[in-house]
Amino acid sequence: QPFGDANVMATPRIVIVPSKNGRVVTGYSIETGEAKSIRLADDEAGGLTVDPVLGMSLAALQLKGAAVDRIAVFSVTDGAWHPQDLAEAANEAIPMIGPAIAVYCMGRRIYAFSVMANRWDVLELSKPLMPGEYPSVNVEMVTYVSPEDSRLHIFGAKNGKWTSIDVEKLPENDEPRKAIPAQ
């Protein structure tokens, strides 16, 4: 929650403060006791709106502007900003967060960050996500099923990587089906 007139956001583990023009954001980790800043745009750059979205162990940035080409997450575990350049610039970047994961859906890509692994991984899809089509974000994973190819995509917080499974071609258990007696 913002405090008074200052644009300070805080949880019990993180404090985030954007600069007045929103181009620089500072994060403080209670665990490391250090503050780190990240510059999102030059001071001469056109309008950029920055709204921090805080989770239990991370802060992700919701960005709006003429050409958003970089996203960033602040991790409480190492007290550092983890930027990720976008493959294509956009007008906005809106994160979904869980306790240990941040996810951005941008066109044909799903950018996911893990606090446990302190790393990004990008899932590239064959076609852009449709409006209202989002992955499921929970405590330690992100899941998304591609409707066009029946693939299950899973991002795990522990390793910070996407895994893809073709659900139509999985081997079945070796146990034969047993007939159920009629009653």
GROMACS .gro file of N, CA, C and O in nm, residues 2-66:
model
  260
    2PRO      N    1   0.049   0.227  -0.077
    2PRO     CA    2   0.125   0.352  -0.073
    2PRO      C    3   0.114   0.417   0.064
    2PRO      O    4   0.013   0.406   0.131
    3PHE      N    5   0.220   0.485   0.107
    3PHE     CA    6   0.222   0.554   0.235
    3PHE      C    7   0.215   0.705   0.212
    3PHE      O    8   0.305   0.762   0.150
    4GLY      N    9   0.112   0.770   0.261
    4GLY     CA   10   0.101   0.916   0.251
    4GLY      C   11   0.117   0.965   0.109
    4GLY      O   12   0.064   0.907   0.015
    5ASP      N   13   0.193   1.074   0.095
    5ASP     CA   14   0.214   1.134  -0.037
    5ASP      C   15   0.325   1.064  -0.116
    5ASP      O   16   0.332   1.076  -0.237
    6ALA      N   17   0.413   0.992  -0.045
    6ALA     CA   18   0.523   0.925  -0.114
    6ALA      C   19   0.470   0.801  -0.185
    6ALA      O   20   0.377   0.736  -0.139
    7ASN      N   21   0.530   0.767  -0.297
    7ASN     CA   22   0.489   0.650  -0.374
    7ASN      C   23   0.571   0.528  -0.330
    7ASN      O   24   0.643   0.468  -0.408
    8VAL      N   25   0.561   0.494  -0.201
    8VAL     CA   26   0.634   0.382  -0.143
    8VAL      C   27   0.540   0.264  -0.131
    8VAL      O   28   0.429   0.277  -0.082
    9MET      N   29   0.584   0.148  -0.179
    9MET     CA   30   0.507   0.025  -0.166
    9MET      C   31   0.590  -0.069  -0.078
    9MET      O   32   0.711  -0.077  -0.094
   10ALA      N   33   0.522  -0.143   0.012
   10ALA     CA   34   0.597  -0.230   0.101
   10ALA      C   35   0.518  -0.354   0.140
   10ALA      O   36   0.395  -0.351   0.146
   11THR      N   37   0.591  -0.462   0.162
   11THR     CA   38   0.540  -0.584   0.224
   11THR      C   39   0.633  -0.608   0.343
   11THR      O   40   0.729  -0.532   0.363
   12PRO      N   41   0.611  -0.711   0.422
   12PRO     CA   42   0.705  -0.736   0.532
   12PRO      C   43   0.848  -0.767   0.488
   12PRO      O   44   0.939  -0.761   0.568
   13ARG      N   45   0.869  -0.797   0.357
   13ARG     CA   46   1.003  -0.836   0.312
   13ARG      C   47   1.064  -0.745   0.206
   13ARG      O   48   1.182  -0.755   0.175
   14ILE      N   49   0.982  -0.657   0.145
   14ILE     CA   50   1.028  -0.574   0.032
   14ILE      C   51   0.976  -0.432   0.048
   14ILE      O   52   0.863  -0.411   0.090
   15VAL      N   53   1.059  -0.334   0.007
   15VAL     CA   54   1.015  -0.196  -0.006
   15VAL      C   55   1.051  -0.152  -0.147
   15VAL      O   56   1.165  -0.171  -0.192
   16ILE      N   57   0.955  -0.093  -0.220
   16ILE     CA   58   0.976  -0.048  -0.357
   16ILE      C   59   0.939   0.100  -0.366
   16ILE      O   60   0.832   0.141  -0.319
   17VAL      N   61   1.027   0.180  -0.430
   17VAL     CA   62   1.002   0.324  -0.446
   17VAL      C   63   1.037   0.366  -0.588
   17VAL      O   64   1.155   0.366  -0.625
   18PRO      N   65   0.936   0.400  -0.671
   18PRO     CA   66   0.967   0.456  -0.803
   18PRO      C   67   1.007   0.603  -0.790
   18PRO      O   68   0.959   0.673  -0.700
   19SER      N   69   1.095   0.650  -0.880
   19SER     CA   70   1.129   0.793  -0.882
   19SER      C   71   1.007   0.872  -0.926
   19SER      O   72   0.908   0.815  -0.975
   20LYS      N   73   1.012   1.003  -0.911
   20LYS     CA   74   0.895   1.087  -0.946
   20LYS      C   75   0.855   1.071  -1.092
   20LYS      O   76   0.738   1.070  -1.124
   21ASN      N   77   0.955   1.059  -1.182
   21ASN     CA   78   0.920   1.045  -1.324
   21ASN      C   79   0.904   0.898  -1.365
   21ASN      O   80   0.873   0.869  -1.480
   22GLY      N   81   0.924   0.803  -1.272
   22GLY     CA   82   0.902   0.662  -1.300
   22GLY      C   83   1.012   0.593  -1.378
   22GLY      O   84   1.003   0.474  -1.405
   23ARG      N   85   1.117   0.663  -1.414
   23ARG     CA   86   1.222   0.604  -1.497
   23ARG      C   87   1.319   0.517  -1.418
   23ARG      O   88   1.385   0.431  -1.472
   24VAL      N   89   1.328   0.543  -1.286
   24VAL     CA   90   1.416   0.466  -1.198
   24VAL      C   91   1.331   0.411  -1.084
   24VAL      O   92   1.249   0.483  -1.028
   25VAL      N   93   1.352   0.283  -1.052
   25VAL     CA   94   1.278   0.221  -0.942
   25VAL      C   95   1.381   0.159  -0.848
   25VAL      O   96   1.475   0.092  -0.891
   26THR      N   97   1.363   0.183  -0.717
   26THR     CA   98   1.453   0.129  -0.615
   26THR      C   99   1.381   0.023  -0.535
   26THR      O  100   1.265   0.041  -0.496
   27GLY      N  101   1.451  -0.087  -0.511
   27GLY     CA  102   1.397  -0.195  -0.429
   27GLY      C  103   1.489  -0.220  -0.311
   27GLY      O  104   1.611  -0.210  -0.322
   28TYR      N  105   1.428  -0.252  -0.196
   28TYR     CA  106   1.504  -0.285  -0.075
   28TYR      C  107   1.456  -0.420  -0.025
   28TYR      O  108   1.336  -0.442  -0.008
   29SER      N  109   1.550  -0.510   0.000
   29SER     CA  110   1.520  -0.643   0.052
   29SER      C  111   1.551  -0.648   0.200
   29SER      O  112   1.665  -0.618   0.241
   30ILE      N  113   1.454  -0.686   0.281
   30ILE     CA  114   1.476  -0.701   0.424
   30ILE      C  115   1.578  -0.812   0.449
   30ILE      O  116   1.660  -0.804   0.539
   31GLU      N  117   1.576  -0.917   0.367
   31GLU     CA  118   1.667  -1.031   0.386
   31GLU      C  119   1.813  -0.996   0.363
   31GLU      O  120   1.900  -1.040   0.435
   32THR      N  121   1.841  -0.915   0.260
   32THR     CA  122   1.981  -0.881   0.230
   32THR      C  123   2.022  -0.750   0.296
   32THR      O  124   2.140  -0.724   0.311
   33GLY      N  125   1.924  -0.665   0.330
   33GLY     CA  126   1.955  -0.535   0.390
   33GLY      C  127   2.016  -0.437   0.292
   33GLY      O  128   2.080  -0.341   0.331
   34GLU      N  129   1.992  -0.460   0.162
   34GLU     CA  130   2.050  -0.373   0.059
   34GLU      C  131   1.942  -0.316  -0.031
   34GLU      O  132   1.839  -0.380  -0.053
   35ALA      N  133   1.969  -0.198  -0.082
   35ALA     CA  134   1.881  -0.134  -0.180
   35ALA      C  135   1.951  -0.133  -0.315
   35ALA      O  136   2.072  -0.109  -0.323
   36LYS      N  137   1.873  -0.163  -0.420
   36LYS     CA  138   1.926  -0.160  -0.558
   36LYS      C  139   1.824  -0.088  -0.645
   36LYS      O  140   1.704  -0.101  -0.626
   37SER      N  141   1.875  -0.013  -0.742
   37SER     CA  142   1.788   0.060  -0.835
   37SER      C  143   1.804   0.007  -0.976
   37SER      O  144   1.908  -0.049  -1.011
   38ILE      N  145   1.701   0.030  -1.057
   38ILE     CA  146   1.706  -0.005  -1.198
   38ILE      C  147   1.649   0.112  -1.278
   38ILE      O  148   1.548   0.171  -1.240
   39ARG      N  149   1.720   0.146  -1.387
   39ARG     CA  150   1.674   0.251  -1.477
   39ARG      C  151   1.594   0.184  -1.588
   39ARG      O  152   1.644   0.097  -1.658
   40LEU      N  153   1.468   0.226  -1.603
   40LEU     CA  154   1.379   0.167  -1.703
   40LEU      C  155   1.379   0.243  -1.834
   40LEU      O  156   1.346   0.188  -1.938
   41ALA      N  157   1.412   0.371  -1.828
   41ALA     CA  158   1.415   0.453  -1.950
   41ALA      C  159   1.500   0.577  -1.923
   41ALA      O  160   1.519   0.617  -1.808
   42ASP      N  161   1.552   0.637  -2.032
   42ASP     CA  162   1.625   0.763  -2.019
   42ASP      C  163   1.529   0.872  -1.974
   42ASP      O  164   1.409   0.866  -2.001
   43ASP      N  165   1.581   0.975  -1.909
   43ASP     CA  166   1.496   1.085  -1.862
   43ASP      C  167   1.428   1.158  -1.977
   43ASP      O  168   1.322   1.216  -1.960
   44GLU      N  169   1.486   1.152  -2.097
   44GLU     CA  170   1.427   1.219  -2.213
   44GLU      C  171   1.317   1.135  -2.278
   44GLU      O  172   1.246   1.183  -2.366
   45ALA      N  173   1.305   1.012  -2.241
   45ALA     CA  174   1.207   0.922  -2.303
   45ALA      C  175   1.065   0.971  -2.277
   45ALA      O  176   1.037   1.035  -2.176
   46GLY      N  177   0.976   0.939  -2.370
   46GLY     CA  178   0.835   0.977  -2.357
   46GLY      C  179   0.770   0.909  -2.238
   46GLY      O  180   0.828   0.824  -2.172
   47GLY      N  181   0.645   0.944  -2.214
   47GLY     CA  182   0.571   0.898  -2.097
   47GLY      C  183   0.581   0.750  -2.066
   47GLY      O  184   0.555   0.666  -2.151
   48LEU      N  185   0.621   0.719  -1.947
   48LEU     CA  186   0.628   0.583  -1.898
   48LEU      C  187   0.559   0.581  -1.762
   48LEU      O  188   0.597   0.656  -1.673
   49THR      N  189   0.460   0.495  -1.747
   49THR     CA  190   0.391   0.481  -1.620
   49THR      C  191   0.437   0.350  -1.557
   49THR      O  192   0.435   0.245  -1.622
   50VAL      N  193   0.480   0.357  -1.431
   50VAL     CA  194   0.531   0.241  -1.360
   50VAL      C  195   0.447   0.220  -1.235
   50VAL      O  196   0.433   0.310  -1.153
   51ASP      N  197   0.392   0.100  -1.222
   51ASP     CA  198   0.317   0.062  -1.103
   51ASP      C  199   0.373  -0.069  -1.050
   51ASP      O  200   0.356  -0.173  -1.114
   52PRO      N  201   0.440  -0.068  -0.935
   52PRO     CA  202   0.490  -0.193  -0.878
   52PRO      C  203   0.374  -0.282  -0.834
   52PRO      O  204   0.273  -0.234  -0.783
   53VAL      N  205   0.390  -0.413  -0.855
   53VAL     CA  206   0.294  -0.513  -0.810
   53VAL      C  207   0.373  -0.604  -0.717
   53VAL      O  208   0.466  -0.671  -0.761
   54LEU      N  209   0.338  -0.604  -0.588
   54LEU     CA  210   0.416  -0.677  -0.489
   54LEU      C  211   0.356  -0.811  -0.453
   54LEU      O  212   0.235  -0.823  -0.438
   55GLY      N  213   0.444  -0.909  -0.442
   55GLY     CA  214   0.408  -1.041  -0.393
   55GLY      C  215   0.484  -1.067  -0.265
   55GLY      O  216   0.552  -0.979  -0.212
   56MET      N  217   0.477  -1.186  -0.216
   56MET     CA  218   0.544  -1.221  -0.091
   56MET      C  219   0.696  -1.211  -0.102
   56MET      O  220   0.762  -1.163  -0.012
   57SER      N  221   0.753  -1.258  -0.214
   57SER     CA  222   0.898  -1.265  -0.228
   57SER      C  223   0.952  -1.186  -0.346
   57SER      O  224   1.070  -1.196  -0.378
   58LEU      N  225   0.866  -1.109  -0.413
   58LEU     CA  226   0.912  -1.036  -0.531
   58LEU      C  227   0.824  -0.915  -0.556
   58LEU      O  228   0.715  -0.903  -0.502
   59ALA      N  229   0.877  -0.828  -0.639
   59ALA     CA  230   0.800  -0.715  -0.691
   59ALA      C  231   0.819  -0.714  -0.841
   59ALA      O  232   0.931  -0.721  -0.891
   60ALA      N  233   0.708  -0.711  -0.914
   60ALA     CA  234   0.712  -0.703  -1.060
   60ALA      C  235   0.661  -0.564  -1.098
   60ALA      O  236   0.587  -0.502  -1.023
   61LEU      N  237   0.700  -0.517  -1.214
   61LEU     CA  238   0.660  -0.383  -1.257
   61LEU      C  239   0.556  -0.389  -1.367
   61LEU      O  240   0.577  -0.454  -1.469
   62GLN      N  241   0.446  -0.321  -1.345
   62GLN     CA  242   0.345  -0.301  -1.449
   62GLN      C  243   0.385  -0.173  -1.521
   62GLN      O  244   0.399  -0.068  -1.458
   63LEU      N  245   0.406  -0.181  -1.652
   63LEU     CA  246   0.457  -0.069  -1.730
   63LEU      C  247   0.361  -0.033  -1.841
   63LEU      O  248   0.307  -0.121  -1.908
   64LYS      N  249   0.344   0.098  -1.863
   64LYS     CA  250   0.266   0.148  -1.975
   64LYS      C  251   0.342   0.263  -2.038
   64LYS      O  252   0.393   0.350  -1.969
   65GLY      N  253   0.348   0.262  -2.171
   65GLY     CA  254   0.418   0.368  -2.242
   65GLY      C  255   0.418   0.341  -2.391
   65GLY      O  256   0.367   0.240  -2.438
   66ALA      N  257   0.480   0.432  -2.465
   66ALA     CA  258   0.480   0.422  -2.611
   66ALA      C  259   0.556   0.300  -2.661
   66ALA      O  260   0.514   0.237  -2.759
   0.00000   0.00000   0.00000
